[in-house]
mmCIF file with all atom_site columns, C-alpha atoms in Angstrom:
data_model
loop_
_atom_site.group_PDB
_atom_site.id
_atom_site.type_symbol
_atom_site.label_atom_id
_atom_site.label_alt_id
_atom_site.label_comp_id
_atom_site.label_asym_id
_atom_site.label_entity_id
_atom_site.label_seq_id
_atom_site.pdbx_PDB_ins_code
_atom_site.Cartn_x
_atom_site.Cartn_y
_atom_site.Cartn_z
_atom_site.occupancy
_atom_site.B_iso_or_equiv
_atom_site.pdbx_formal_charge
_atom_site.auth_seq_id
_atom_site.auth_comp_id
_atom_site.auth_asym_id
_atom_site.auth_atom_id
_atom_site.pdbx_PDB_model_num
ATOM 1  C CA . MET A 1 1  ? 152.422 60.038 114.164 1.00 58.00 ? 1  MET A CA 1
ATOM 2  C CA . ASN A 1 2  ? 150.011 62.923 115.022 1.00 69.00 ? 2  ASN A CA 1
ATOM 3  C CA . GLN A 1 3  ? 150.411 64.660 118.465 1.00 72.00 ? 3  GLN A CA 1
ATOM 4  C CA . PRO A 1 4  ? 147.076 64.539 120.217 1.00 69.00 ? 4  PRO A CA 1
ATOM 5  C CA . HIS A 1 5  ? 145.248 67.986 121.023 1.00 70.00 ? 5  HIS A CA 1
ATOM 6  C CA . PRO A 1 6  ? 144.452 68.083 124.745 1.00 67.00 ? 6  PRO A CA 1
ATOM 7  C CA . SER A 1 7  ? 140.743 68.659 123.953 1.00 73.00 ? 7  SER A CA 1
ATOM 8  C CA . GLU A 1 8  ? 140.316 65.605 122.242 1.00 80.00 ? 8  GLU A CA 1
ATOM 9  C CA . HIS A 1 9  ? 138.439 62.738 123.702 1.00 89.00 ? 9  HIS A CA 1
ATOM 10 C CA . TYR A 1 10 ? 139.417 59.059 123.118 1.00 92.00 ? 10 TYR A CA 1
ATOM 11 C CA . PRO A 1 11 ? 137.399 55.929 123.982 1.00 94.00 ? 11 PRO A CA 1
ATOM 12 C CA . VAL A 1 12 ? 140.329 54.005 124.929 1.00 95.00 ? 12 VAL A CA 1
ATOM 13 C CA . ILE A 1 13 ? 143.314 54.999 127.045 1.00 94.00 ? 13 ILE A CA 1
ATOM 14 C CA . ILE A 1 14 ? 146.306 52.763 127.287 1.00 94.00 ? 14 ILE A CA 1
ATOM 15 C CA . VAL A 1 15 ? 148.743 53.234 130.197 1.00 94.00 ? 15 VAL A CA 1
ATOM 16 C CA . GLY A 1 16 ? 152.069 52.039 129.581 1.00 91.00 ? 16 GLY A CA 1
ATOM 17 C CA . GLY A 1 17 ? 154.200 51.772 126.252 1.00 91.00 ? 17 GLY A CA 1
ATOM 18 C CA . GLY A 1 18 ? 155.870 48.612 126.903 1.00 89.00 ? 18 GLY A CA 1
ATOM 19 C CA . GLN A 1 19 ? 155.324 45.371 124.804 1.00 89.00 ? 19 GLN A CA 1
ATOM 20 C CA . ALA A 1 20 ? 151.566 44.644 126.160 1.00 91.00 ? 20 ALA A CA 1
ATOM 21 C CA . GLY A 1 21 ? 150.455 48.519 125.714 1.00 92.00 ? 21 GLY A CA 1
ATOM 22 C CA . LEU A 1 22 ? 151.987 48.693 122.196 1.00 92.00 ? 22 LEU A CA 1
ATOM 23 C CA . SER A 1 23 ? 150.315 45.094 121.278 1.00 94.00 ? 23 SER A CA 1
ATOM 24 C CA . MET A 1 24 ? 146.945 46.660 122.244 1.00 95.00 ? 24 MET A CA 1
ATOM 25 C CA . SER A 1 25 ? 147.443 49.781 120.496 1.00 94.00 ? 25 SER A CA 1
ATOM 26 C CA . TYR A 1 26 ? 148.242 47.761 117.230 1.00 95.00 ? 26 TYR A CA 1
ATOM 27 C CA . GLN A 1 27 ? 145.017 45.640 117.515 1.00 96.00 ? 27 GLN A CA 1
ATOM 28 C CA . LEU A 1 28 ? 143.047 48.775 118.256 1.00 96.00 ? 28 LEU A CA 1
ATOM 29 C CA . GLN A 1 29 ? 144.561 50.519 115.360 1.00 96.00 ? 29 GLN A CA 1
ATOM 30 C CA . LYS A 1 30 ? 143.823 47.667 112.893 1.00 97.00 ? 30 LYS A CA 1
ATOM 31 C CA . ARG A 1 31 ? 140.338 47.824 114.099 1.00 97.00 ? 31 ARG A CA 1
ATOM 32 C CA . ASP A 1 32 ? 139.975 51.811 113.638 1.00 96.00 ? 32 ASP A CA 1
ATOM 33 C CA . ILE A 1 33 ? 139.357 52.348 117.204 1.00 95.00 ? 33 ILE A CA 1
ATOM 34 C CA . ARG A 1 34 ? 140.742 55.709 118.464 1.00 94.00 ? 34 ARG A CA 1
ATOM 35 C CA . HIS A 1 35 ? 143.126 55.609 121.477 1.00 94.00 ? 35 HIS A CA 1
ATOM 36 C CA . ILE A 1 36 ? 146.059 56.971 123.186 1.00 93.00 ? 36 ILE A CA 1
ATOM 37 C CA . VAL A 1 37 ? 148.961 55.551 124.724 1.00 92.00 ? 37 VAL A CA 1
ATOM 38 C CA . PHE A 1 38 ? 150.548 57.324 128.033 1.00 92.00 ? 38 PHE A CA 1
ATOM 39 C CA . GLU A 1 39 ? 154.116 56.208 128.732 1.00 91.00 ? 39 GLU A CA 1
ATOM 40 C CA . LYS A 1 40 ? 156.387 58.060 131.372 1.00 89.00 ? 40 LYS A CA 1
ATOM 41 C CA . ASN A 1 41 ? 159.454 57.198 129.544 1.00 84.00 ? 41 ASN A CA 1
ATOM 42 C CA . ARG A 1 42 ? 160.138 56.429 125.960 1.00 76.00 ? 42 ARG A CA 1
ATOM 43 C CA . ILE A 1 43 ? 157.701 54.395 123.998 1.00 76.00 ? 43 ILE A CA 1
ATOM 44 C CA . GLY A 1 44 ? 158.742 50.732 123.381 1.00 72.00 ? 44 GLY A CA 1
ATOM 45 C CA . HIS A 1 45 ? 161.515 51.099 126.401 1.00 67.00 ? 45 HIS A CA 1
ATOM 46 C CA . SER A 1 46 ? 161.124 48.920 129.489 1.00 62.00 ? 46 SER A CA 1
ATOM 47 C CA . CYS A 1 47 ? 162.954 50.255 132.595 1.00 58.00 ? 47 CYS A CA 1
ATOM 48 C CA . ALA A 1 48 ? 161.328 47.570 134.911 1.00 59.00 ? 48 ALA A CA 1
ATOM 49 C CA . PRO A 1 49 ? 164.112 45.704 136.833 1.00 58.00 ? 49 PRO A CA 1
ATOM 50 C CA . THR A 1 50 ? 162.571 42.358 135.589 1.00 54.00 ? 50 THR A CA 1
ATOM 51 C CA . ALA A 1 51 ? 162.407 43.488 131.888 1.00 54.00 ? 51 ALA A CA 1
ATOM 52 C CA . GLY A 1 52 ? 163.457 40.445 129.725 1.00 50.00 ? 52 GLY A CA 1
ATOM 53 C CA . THR A 1 53 ? 163.441 37.919 132.755 1.00 49.00 ? 53 THR A CA 1
ATOM 54 C CA . ALA A 1 54 ? 161.473 34.911 132.323 1.00 51.00 ? 54 ALA A CA 1
ATOM 55 C CA . PHE A 1 55 ? 159.398 33.514 135.244 1.00 47.00 ? 55 PHE A CA 1
ATOM 56 C CA . ALA A 1 56 ? 158.391 30.151 136.169 1.00 50.00 ? 56 ALA A CA 1
ATOM 57 C CA . TRP A 1 57 ? 155.799 29.358 138.871 1.00 50.00 ? 57 TRP A CA 1
#
């Protein structure tokens, strides 16, 4: 993967590299839409205490 240059502009910014963020990135890539993903931890890594937990309301 190419590293973005600090002066580049992106029409879409995705905050969070978890499942939802990576799914959005995948769909944007398929449509040739330039974007960037920001993640404070490792991409694809979830450190949320509820990660993997199913909720029922």
